[in-house]
mmCIF file of C-alpha atoms and ligand atoms in Angstrom:
data_model
loop_
_atom_site.group_PDB
_atom_site.id
_atom_site.type_symbol
_atom_site.label_atom_id
_atom_site.label_comp_id
_atom_site.label_asym_id
_atom_site.label_seq_id
_atom_site.Cartn_x
_atom_site.Cartn_y
_atom_site.Cartn_z
ATOM 1 C CA UNK A 1 64.986 34.814 14.572
ATOM 2 C CA UNK A 2 62.292 32.738 12.858
ATOM 3 C CA UNK A 3 60.233 34.457 10.193
ATOM 4 C CA UNK A 4 57.025 35.438 11.920
ATOM 5 C CA UNK A 5 53.690 36.237 10.368
ATOM 6 C CA UNK A 6 53.400 39.418 12.389
ATOM 7 C CA UNK A 7 49.836 40.725 12.742
ATOM 8 C CA UNK A 8 50.495 42.880 15.820
ATOM 9 C CA UNK A 9 50.700 46.112 13.856
ATOM 10 C CA UNK A 10 51.357 47.614 10.438
ATOM 11 C CA UNK A 11 54.457 49.283 11.905
ATOM 12 C CA UNK A 12 56.536 46.097 11.740
ATOM 13 C CA UNK A 13 57.422 46.245 8.035
ATOM 14 C CA UNK A 14 61.109 46.584 7.136
ATOM 15 C CA UNK A 15 61.887 48.735 4.071
ATOM 16 C CA UNK A 16 61.656 46.788 0.807
ATOM 17 C CA UNK A 17 64.701 46.322 -1.442
ATOM 18 C CA UNK A 18 63.395 48.961 -3.864
ATOM 19 C CA UNK A 19 62.872 51.386 -0.990
ATOM 20 C CA UNK A 20 66.384 50.755 0.328
ATOM 21 C CA UNK A 21 67.768 51.583 -3.119
ATOM 22 C CA UNK A 22 66.094 55.005 -3.259
ATOM 23 C CA UNK A 23 67.316 55.644 0.294
ATOM 24 C CA UNK A 24 70.881 54.814 -0.682
ATOM 25 C CA UNK A 25 70.698 57.108 -3.705
ATOM 26 C CA UNK A 26 68.978 60.051 -1.973
ATOM 27 C CA UNK A 27 70.464 63.526 -2.471
ATOM 28 C CA UNK A 28 70.860 65.045 0.997
ATOM 29 C CA UNK A 29 71.813 68.244 2.804
ATOM 30 C CA UNK A 30 71.465 69.812 6.250
ATOM 31 C CA UNK A 31 67.725 70.125 6.834
ATOM 32 C CA UNK A 32 68.104 72.475 9.802
ATOM 33 C CA UNK A 33 69.451 74.923 7.181
ATOM 34 C CA UNK A 34 66.552 73.906 4.932
ATOM 35 C CA UNK A 35 69.071 72.406 2.527
ATOM 36 C CA UNK A 36 67.983 68.798 2.186
ATOM 37 C CA UNK A 37 66.404 68.605 -1.284
ATOM 38 C CA UNK A 38 64.814 65.209 -0.665
ATOM 39 C CA UNK A 39 63.081 66.368 2.509
ATOM 40 C CA UNK A 40 61.841 69.457 0.707
ATOM 41 C CA UNK A 41 60.571 67.318 -2.126
ATOM 42 C CA UNK A 42 58.741 65.033 0.300
ATOM 43 C CA UNK A 43 57.202 67.984 2.141
ATOM 44 C CA UNK A 44 56.029 69.623 -1.077
ATOM 45 C CA UNK A 45 54.719 66.355 -2.469
ATOM 46 C CA UNK A 46 52.712 65.597 0.662
ATOM 47 C CA UNK A 47 51.368 69.143 1.060
ATOM 48 C CA UNK A 48 50.167 68.986 -2.529
ATOM 49 C CA UNK A 49 48.624 65.545 -2.079
ATOM 50 C CA UNK A 50 46.648 66.775 0.933
ATOM 51 C CA UNK A 51 45.746 70.135 -0.596
ATOM 52 C CA UNK A 52 47.591 72.119 2.083
ATOM 53 C CA UNK A 53 50.070 74.978 1.688
ATOM 54 C CA UNK A 54 52.992 73.359 3.458
ATOM 55 C CA UNK A 55 54.236 70.275 5.278
ATOM 56 C CA UNK A 56 56.884 69.384 7.824
ATOM 57 C CA UNK A 57 58.735 66.076 8.110
ATOM 58 C CA UNK A 58 58.550 64.880 11.716
ATOM 59 C CA UNK A 59 60.262 62.057 13.562
ATOM 60 C CA UNK A 60 56.980 60.337 14.430
ATOM 61 C CA UNK A 61 53.221 60.653 14.447
ATOM 62 C CA UNK A 62 53.411 61.469 18.134
ATOM 63 C CA UNK A 63 55.628 64.443 17.334
ATOM 64 C CA UNK A 64 53.304 65.499 14.501
ATOM 65 C CA UNK A 65 50.281 65.480 16.789
ATOM 66 C CA UNK A 66 52.088 67.339 19.555
ATOM 67 C CA UNK A 67 53.216 69.971 17.034
ATOM 68 C CA UNK A 68 49.633 70.300 15.804
ATOM 69 C CA UNK A 69 48.529 70.969 19.358
ATOM 70 C CA UNK A 70 51.399 73.400 20.031
ATOM 71 C CA UNK A 71 50.689 75.363 16.875
ATOM 72 C CA UNK A 72 47.066 75.977 17.804
ATOM 73 C CA UNK A 73 47.195 76.205 21.605
ATOM 74 C CA UNK A 74 49.016 78.337 24.141
ATOM 75 C CA UNK A 75 49.923 77.378 27.686
ATOM 76 C CA UNK A 76 46.674 77.045 29.650
ATOM 77 C CA UNK A 77 44.525 76.292 26.608
ATOM 78 C CA UNK A 78 42.547 73.109 26.092
ATOM 79 C CA UNK A 79 41.905 70.630 23.284
ATOM 80 C CA UNK A 80 38.879 68.370 22.870
ATOM 81 C CA UNK A 81 39.839 64.831 21.917
ATOM 82 C CA UNK A 82 38.539 61.261 21.960
ATOM 83 C CA UNK A 83 38.908 59.328 25.200
ATOM 84 C CA UNK A 84 40.573 56.465 23.301
ATOM 85 C CA UNK A 85 42.355 58.719 20.790
ATOM 86 C CA UNK A 86 46.039 58.195 20.188
ATOM 87 C CA UNK A 87 46.674 61.931 20.627
ATOM 88 C CA UNK A 88 45.306 61.708 24.163
ATOM 89 C CA UNK A 89 45.764 58.222 25.484
ATOM 90 C CA UNK A 90 48.853 56.860 23.769
ATOM 91 C CA UNK A 91 51.232 59.807 23.590
ATOM 92 C CA UNK A 92 52.459 59.788 27.180
ATOM 93 C CA UNK A 93 50.528 62.931 28.097
ATOM 94 C CA UNK A 94 52.782 65.068 25.916
ATOM 95 C CA UNK A 95 50.176 67.781 25.339
ATOM 96 C CA UNK A 96 49.803 68.342 29.089
ATOM 97 C CA UNK A 97 53.439 67.842 29.997
ATOM 98 C CA UNK A 98 55.333 69.482 27.150
ATOM 99 C CA UNK A 99 52.782 71.962 25.792
ATOM 100 C CA UNK A 100 50.909 72.795 29.035
ATOM 101 C CA UNK A 101 47.683 72.170 27.140
ATOM 102 C CA UNK A 102 44.862 70.438 28.999
ATOM 103 C CA UNK A 103 42.962 67.652 27.276
ATOM 104 C CA UNK A 104 39.154 67.458 27.452
ATOM 105 C CA UNK A 105 38.497 63.855 26.460
ATOM 106 C CA UNK A 106 35.062 62.740 25.207
ATOM 107 C CA UNK A 107 33.922 59.223 24.406
ATOM 108 C CA UNK A 108 33.986 58.252 20.763
ATOM 109 C CA UNK A 109 30.764 57.115 19.125
ATOM 110 C CA UNK A 110 30.859 53.553 17.793
ATOM 111 C CA UNK A 111 31.906 54.777 14.318
ATOM 112 C CA UNK A 112 34.963 56.669 15.557
ATOM 113 C CA UNK A 113 33.336 60.110 15.370
ATOM 114 C CA UNK A 114 32.887 62.544 18.216
ATOM 115 C CA UNK A 115 29.259 63.628 18.562
ATOM 116 C CA UNK A 116 29.406 67.277 17.513
ATOM 117 C CA UNK A 117 26.625 68.223 19.954
ATOM 118 C CA UNK A 118 28.722 66.811 22.785
ATOM 119 C CA UNK A 119 31.748 68.649 21.420
ATOM 120 C CA UNK A 120 29.836 71.930 21.452
ATOM 121 C CA UNK A 121 28.591 71.267 24.969
ATOM 122 C CA UNK A 122 32.146 70.593 26.163
ATOM 123 C CA UNK A 123 33.482 73.951 24.948
ATOM 124 C CA UNK A 124 34.154 75.996 28.075
ATOM 125 C CA UNK A 125 32.619 79.468 28.447
ATOM 126 C CA UNK A 126 34.886 82.499 28.664
ATOM 127 C CA UNK A 127 35.176 82.494 32.447
ATOM 128 C CA UNK A 128 38.032 82.846 34.895
ATOM 129 C CA UNK A 129 37.413 79.304 36.169
ATOM 130 C CA UNK A 130 38.132 77.546 32.912
ATOM 131 C CA UNK A 131 40.902 76.687 30.537
ATOM 132 C CA UNK A 132 40.350 78.220 27.079
ATOM 133 C CA UNK A 133 39.031 75.636 24.632
ATOM 134 C CA UNK A 134 40.989 76.204 21.428
ATOM 135 C CA UNK A 135 41.222 72.994 19.451
ATOM 136 C CA UNK A 136 39.241 69.977 18.330
ATOM 137 C CA UNK A 137 41.268 66.881 17.520
ATOM 138 C CA UNK A 138 39.885 63.996 15.416
ATOM 139 C CA UNK A 139 41.359 60.693 14.272
ATOM 140 C CA UNK A 140 41.083 58.921 10.875
ATOM 141 C CA UNK A 141 41.128 55.935 10.798
ATOM 142 C CA UNK A 142 40.121 55.046 14.354
ATOM 143 C CA UNK A 143 40.394 51.327 15.163
ATOM 144 C CA UNK A 144 40.539 50.717 11.431
ATOM 145 C CA UNK A 145 37.311 52.649 10.778
ATOM 146 C CA UNK A 146 37.217 55.539 8.334
ATOM 147 C CA UNK A 147 35.356 58.626 9.488
ATOM 148 C CA UNK A 148 32.119 58.875 7.457
ATOM 149 C CA UNK A 149 32.405 61.050 4.330
ATOM 150 C CA UNK A 150 31.369 64.595 5.107
ATOM 151 C CA UNK A 151 31.788 64.277 8.868
ATOM 152 C CA UNK A 152 35.088 66.143 8.975
ATOM 153 C CA UNK A 153 33.597 69.074 7.050
ATOM 154 C CA UNK A 154 30.691 69.142 9.529
ATOM 155 C CA UNK A 155 33.194 69.140 12.386
ATOM 156 C CA UNK A 156 35.141 71.940 10.687
ATOM 157 C CA UNK A 157 31.959 74.042 10.561
ATOM 158 C CA UNK A 158 31.249 73.465 14.242
ATOM 159 C CA UNK A 159 34.862 74.262 15.099
ATOM 160 C CA UNK A 160 34.840 77.483 13.080
ATOM 161 C CA UNK A 161 31.530 78.588 14.613
ATOM 162 C CA UNK A 162 33.146 78.296 18.025
ATOM 163 C CA UNK A 163 36.548 79.787 17.144
ATOM 164 C CA UNK A 164 38.253 76.411 17.490
ATOM 165 C CA UNK A 165 40.994 75.081 15.247
ATOM 166 C CA UNK A 166 40.747 71.542 13.897
ATOM 167 C CA UNK A 167 43.615 69.038 13.947
ATOM 168 C CA UNK A 168 43.307 65.609 12.369
ATOM 169 C CA UNK A 169 45.429 62.687 13.509
ATOM 170 C CA UNK A 170 45.589 60.973 10.144
ATOM 171 C CA UNK A 171 48.115 58.287 11.044
ATOM 172 C CA UNK A 172 46.227 55.948 8.684
ATOM 173 C CA UNK A 173 44.449 58.568 6.568
ATOM 174 C CA UNK A 174 45.469 56.844 3.322
ATOM 175 C CA UNK A 175 43.710 53.669 4.416
ATOM 176 C CA UNK A 176 40.549 55.745 4.835
ATOM 177 C CA UNK A 177 40.949 57.312 1.379
ATOM 178 C CA UNK A 178 41.454 53.913 -0.248
ATOM 179 C CA UNK A 179 38.477 52.440 1.607
ATOM 180 C CA UNK A 180 36.186 55.338 0.682
ATOM 181 C CA UNK A 181 37.688 55.536 -2.809
ATOM 182 C CA UNK A 182 38.090 59.310 -2.744
ATOM 183 C CA UNK A 183 41.145 61.569 -3.219
ATOM 184 C CA UNK A 184 42.849 61.926 0.146
ATOM 185 C CA UNK A 185 42.599 65.724 0.039
ATOM 186 C CA UNK A 186 38.824 65.436 0.155
ATOM 187 C CA UNK A 187 39.163 63.950 3.663
ATOM 188 C CA UNK A 188 41.042 66.954 5.039
ATOM 189 C CA UNK A 189 39.018 69.841 3.601
ATOM 190 C CA UNK A 190 38.508 72.384 6.340
ATOM 191 C CA UNK A 191 41.135 70.821 8.596
ATOM 192 C CA UNK A 192 43.733 73.305 9.886
ATOM 193 C CA UNK A 193 46.489 70.759 10.456
ATOM 194 C CA UNK A 194 46.771 67.061 9.697
ATOM 195 C CA UNK A 195 49.435 64.577 10.669
ATOM 196 C CA UNK A 196 50.009 61.453 8.535
ATOM 197 C CA UNK A 197 52.301 58.480 9.233
ATOM 198 C CA UNK A 198 54.697 57.078 6.648
ATOM 199 C CA UNK A 199 55.821 54.253 8.912
ATOM 200 C CA UNK A 200 52.549 52.332 9.233
ATOM 201 C CA UNK A 201 50.739 50.758 6.284
ATOM 202 C CA UNK A 202 52.825 52.791 3.840
ATOM 203 C CA UNK A 203 55.884 50.849 4.899
ATOM 204 C CA UNK A 204 58.568 53.515 5.436
ATOM 205 C CA UNK A 205 60.915 52.821 8.348
ATOM 206 C CA UNK A 206 60.582 56.270 9.978
ATOM 207 C CA UNK A 207 58.645 59.476 9.800
ATOM 208 C CA UNK A 208 55.410 61.392 9.633
ATOM 209 C CA UNK A 209 54.333 64.702 8.153
ATOM 210 C CA UNK A 210 52.383 67.581 9.618
ATOM 211 C CA UNK A 211 50.534 69.563 6.945
ATOM 212 C CA UNK A 212 48.765 72.907 7.173
ATOM 213 C CA UNK A 213 49.065 76.586 6.275
ATOM 214 C CA UNK A 214 52.466 78.250 5.700
ATOM 215 C CA UNK A 215 51.994 80.042 9.007
ATOM 216 C CA UNK A 216 51.178 76.864 10.970
ATOM 217 C CA UNK A 217 54.099 74.937 9.487
ATOM 218 C CA UNK A 218 56.471 77.849 10.095
ATOM 219 C CA UNK A 219 55.464 77.781 13.777
ATOM 220 C CA UNK A 220 55.702 74.012 13.929
ATOM 221 C CA UNK A 221 59.239 74.076 12.539
ATOM 222 C CA UNK A 222 60.414 76.061 15.548
ATOM 223 C CA UNK A 223 58.665 73.798 18.065
ATOM 224 C CA UNK A 224 60.045 70.755 16.271
ATOM 225 C CA UNK A 225 63.585 72.099 16.770
ATOM 226 C CA UNK A 226 62.842 72.578 20.463
ATOM 227 C CA UNK A 227 61.566 69.000 20.733
ATOM 228 C CA UNK A 228 64.787 67.671 19.260
ATOM 229 C CA UNK A 229 63.293 66.939 15.856
ATOM 230 C CA UNK A 230 65.596 69.142 13.783
ATOM 231 C CA UNK A 231 67.359 66.571 11.618
ATOM 232 C CA UNK A 232 70.392 66.897 9.361
ATOM 233 C CA UNK A 233 70.907 64.672 6.278
ATOM 234 C CA UNK A 234 67.597 62.937 6.845
ATOM 235 C CA UNK A 235 66.822 62.928 3.124
ATOM 236 C CA UNK A 236 67.783 59.279 3.410
ATOM 237 C CA UNK A 237 64.602 58.825 5.455
ATOM 238 C CA UNK A 238 62.541 61.230 3.366
ATOM 239 C CA UNK A 239 63.423 59.215 0.252
ATOM 240 C CA UNK A 240 61.792 56.190 1.840
ATOM 241 C CA UNK A 241 58.748 58.302 2.711
ATOM 242 C CA UNK A 242 58.460 59.709 -0.781
ATOM 243 C CA UNK A 243 58.737 56.225 -2.231
ATOM 244 C CA UNK A 244 56.033 55.059 0.194
ATOM 245 C CA UNK A 245 53.660 57.870 -0.803
ATOM 246 C CA UNK A 246 54.245 57.273 -4.507
ATOM 247 C CA UNK A 247 54.270 53.475 -4.584
ATOM 248 C CA UNK A 248 52.473 52.133 -1.540
ATOM 249 C CA UNK A 249 49.173 53.999 -1.320
ATOM 250 C CA UNK A 250 47.116 52.145 -3.926
ATOM 251 C CA UNK A 251 48.405 48.766 -2.711
ATOM 252 C CA UNK A 252 46.692 49.384 0.661
ATOM 253 C CA UNK A 253 43.655 47.849 -1.038
ATOM 254 C CA UNK A 254 45.510 44.538 -0.879
ATOM 255 C CA UNK A 255 45.807 44.852 2.911
ATOM 256 C CA UNK A 256 42.102 45.612 3.155
ATOM 257 C CA UNK A 257 41.262 42.579 1.026
ATOM 258 C CA UNK A 258 43.483 40.403 3.216
ATOM 259 C CA UNK A 259 41.776 41.718 6.348
ATOM 260 C CA UNK A 260 38.373 40.883 4.857
ATOM 261 C CA UNK A 261 39.553 37.372 3.947
ATOM 262 C CA UNK A 262 40.931 36.887 7.436
ATOM 263 C CA UNK A 263 37.667 38.042 8.997
ATOM 264 C CA UNK A 264 35.641 35.710 6.786
ATOM 265 C CA UNK A 265 37.900 32.763 7.540
ATOM 266 C CA UNK A 266 37.754 33.311 11.290
ATOM 267 C CA UNK A 267 33.972 33.744 11.320
ATOM 268 C CA UNK A 268 33.358 30.059 10.869
ATOM 269 C CA UNK A 269 35.399 29.066 13.931
ATOM 270 C CA UNK A 270 33.364 28.345 17.079
ATOM 271 C CA UNK A 271 34.903 30.314 19.977
ATOM 272 C CA UNK A 272 35.800 33.349 17.868
ATOM 273 C CA UNK A 273 33.522 36.315 17.376
ATOM 274 C CA UNK A 274 34.603 38.688 14.614
ATOM 275 C CA UNK A 275 33.642 42.333 15.168
ATOM 276 C CA UNK A 276 32.437 43.066 11.658
ATOM 277 C CA UNK A 277 31.250 46.535 12.647
ATOM 278 C CA UNK A 278 34.867 47.714 12.696
ATOM 279 C CA UNK A 279 36.001 45.894 9.579
ATOM 280 C CA UNK A 280 36.739 48.461 6.884
ATOM 281 C CA UNK A 281 40.460 48.753 6.305
ATOM 282 C CA UNK A 282 43.445 46.739 7.536
ATOM 283 C CA UNK A 283 42.342 45.778 11.044
ATOM 284 C CA UNK A 284 40.358 42.791 12.238
ATOM 285 C CA UNK A 285 39.107 42.686 15.827
ATOM 286 C CA UNK A 286 38.108 39.336 17.302
ATOM 287 C CA UNK A 287 36.637 38.492 20.674
ATOM 288 C CA UNK A 288 37.072 35.245 22.484
ATOM 289 C CA UNK A 289 36.836 34.056 26.084
ATOM 290 C CA UNK A 290 39.503 35.452 28.435
ATOM 291 C CA UNK A 291 41.153 32.096 28.913
ATOM 292 C CA UNK A 292 41.214 31.425 25.179
ATOM 293 C CA UNK A 293 42.668 34.882 24.430
ATOM 294 C CA UNK A 294 45.886 34.097 26.288
ATOM 295 C CA UNK A 295 46.080 30.529 25.065
ATOM 296 C CA UNK A 296 45.490 31.514 21.449
ATOM 297 C CA UNK A 297 48.260 34.090 21.421
ATOM 298 C CA UNK A 298 50.688 31.553 22.956
ATOM 299 C CA UNK A 299 49.670 28.793 20.570
ATOM 300 C CA UNK A 300 50.010 31.033 17.513
ATOM 301 C CA UNK A 301 53.416 32.206 18.663
ATOM 302 C CA UNK A 302 54.583 28.610 18.827
ATOM 303 C CA UNK A 303 53.508 28.427 15.187
ATOM 304 C CA UNK A 304 55.392 31.619 14.251
ATOM 305 C CA UNK A 305 52.340 33.890 14.208
ATOM 306 C CA UNK A 306 52.268 37.040 16.333
ATOM 307 C CA UNK A 307 49.027 38.772 17.338
ATOM 308 C CA UNK A 308 48.117 41.623 19.684
ATOM 309 C CA UNK A 309 47.356 41.131 23.348
ATOM 310 C CA UNK A 310 44.032 42.095 24.922
ATOM 311 C CA UNK A 311 40.526 41.025 24.127
ATOM 312 C CA UNK A 312 39.172 41.969 21.597
ATOM 313 C CA UNK A 313 42.406 40.985 19.893
ATOM 314 C CA UNK A 314 43.604 43.223 17.072
ATOM 315 C CA UNK A 315 44.967 41.647 13.890
ATOM 316 C CA UNK A 316 46.574 44.052 11.426
ATOM 317 C CA UNK A 317 47.448 43.358 7.795
ATOM 318 C CA UNK A 318 50.285 45.138 5.965
ATOM 319 C CA UNK A 319 52.699 44.750 3.081
ATOM 320 C CA UNK A 320 54.537 41.943 4.832
ATOM 321 C CA UNK A 321 51.412 39.751 4.886
ATOM 322 C CA UNK A 322 50.486 37.623 1.888
ATOM 323 C CA UNK A 323 47.298 35.787 0.978
ATOM 324 C CA UNK A 324 49.057 32.544 1.883
ATOM 325 C CA UNK A 325 49.886 33.944 5.332
ATOM 326 C CA UNK A 326 46.200 34.684 5.853
ATOM 327 C CA UNK A 327 45.286 31.078 5.019
ATOM 328 C CA UNK A 328 47.919 29.832 7.440
ATOM 329 C CA UNK A 329 46.620 32.052 10.248
ATOM 330 C CA UNK A 330 43.051 30.868 9.694
ATOM 331 C CA UNK A 331 44.144 27.214 9.657
ATOM 332 C CA UNK A 332 46.155 27.674 12.836
ATOM 333 C CA UNK A 333 43.266 29.370 14.663
ATOM 334 C CA UNK A 334 40.972 26.573 13.579
ATOM 335 C CA UNK A 335 43.416 23.998 14.937
ATOM 336 C CA UNK A 336 43.639 25.800 18.272
ATOM 337 C CA UNK A 337 39.871 25.909 18.779
ATOM 338 C CA UNK A 338 39.483 22.272 17.799
ATOM 339 C CA UNK A 339 41.484 21.245 20.877
HETATM 340 C C1 PLP B 1 50.721 55.156 15.490
HETATM 341 C C2 PLP B 1 49.755 56.242 15.671
HETATM 342 C C3 PLP B 1 50.180 57.538 15.983
HETATM 343 C C4 PLP B 1 51.599 57.911 16.335
HETATM 344 O O1 PLP B 1 52.586 57.465 15.533
HETATM 345 P P1 PLP B 1 54.062 57.157 16.057
HETATM 346 O O2 PLP B 1 54.826 57.337 14.807
HETATM 347 O O3 PLP B 1 54.036 55.758 16.570
HETATM 348 O O4 PLP B 1 54.430 58.151 17.087
HETATM 349 C C5 PLP B 1 49.217 58.516 16.083
HETATM 350 N N1 PLP B 1 47.916 58.236 15.906
HETATM 351 C C6 PLP B 1 47.467 57.014 15.623
HETATM 352 C C7 PLP B 1 46.005 56.782 15.444
HETATM 353 C C8 PLP B 1 48.375 55.973 15.505
HETATM 354 O O5 PLP B 1 47.926 54.750 15.237
#
């Protein structure tokens, strides 16, 4: 396989040599018995980092989000969620199918927030006709955009006023914290549960964590077992996650800088429109004509560069992308639009 410059997603990174070494050396045990010291260390480390009582290592972000929903909702309950949110649109309908929880999707505002007035209006009255609205679910980052500082606390107030719980899909929460330059725990104040991914920009091969109160995580542990997520000597994976949390958070700034450089470089090319409104962290969205979108992706592939499909096209930076790669991508795009 040729070495691609892969901008499709930040999930494509293989573990680094240093990460593989800590994985190989990890002390392990049977985690279903609660006896894997490395998993426990990861869970405690992450809970502490996010200012929550407890955390649970999950197989994926999808599992973490589903567990968040299952912890807060019973069969026949409802959660309010963004129309384009991962926890609604991209998780195969798990909340409805596996948890018997109905989604109430609302359109996101252009900054990735849900309008809290619209959220309040969508809460169903206590009436025999309706599902019981129990949970509000937010996402940070959304399309690479960090939720504005203070918004989550506002949302938490609205949720509490209406007896709703608040779950945050924080798959890329650390990107938001680095962009806003605040401690990550500040972004989850007032949130009942939060799920974070280790296998995206942080560069671990597998895993996410759900964080929340002791009670919530205790509940989630049982549901996780039911979903087939009770793992054994998975400290090998947790070691990678711990390494990622300790070594790869501050370097996210590099990915953000690369994304900004990429956006700047592409701006000058006639035929490409860069969506600067979304440019905050490690994602660049560009628009081009429909016919160019297909041609560009094909042309770049022939030059060992992979990009997302669709239009706008998403370009994602990560720890496998260097400054030189960015220059190469810009040069290649320029060459394509010259022809
Ligand atoms: C990737 C992602 C998830 C789910 O993570 P998986 O580990 O792929 O299941 C959840 N939310 C958002 C916003 C994501 O980007």
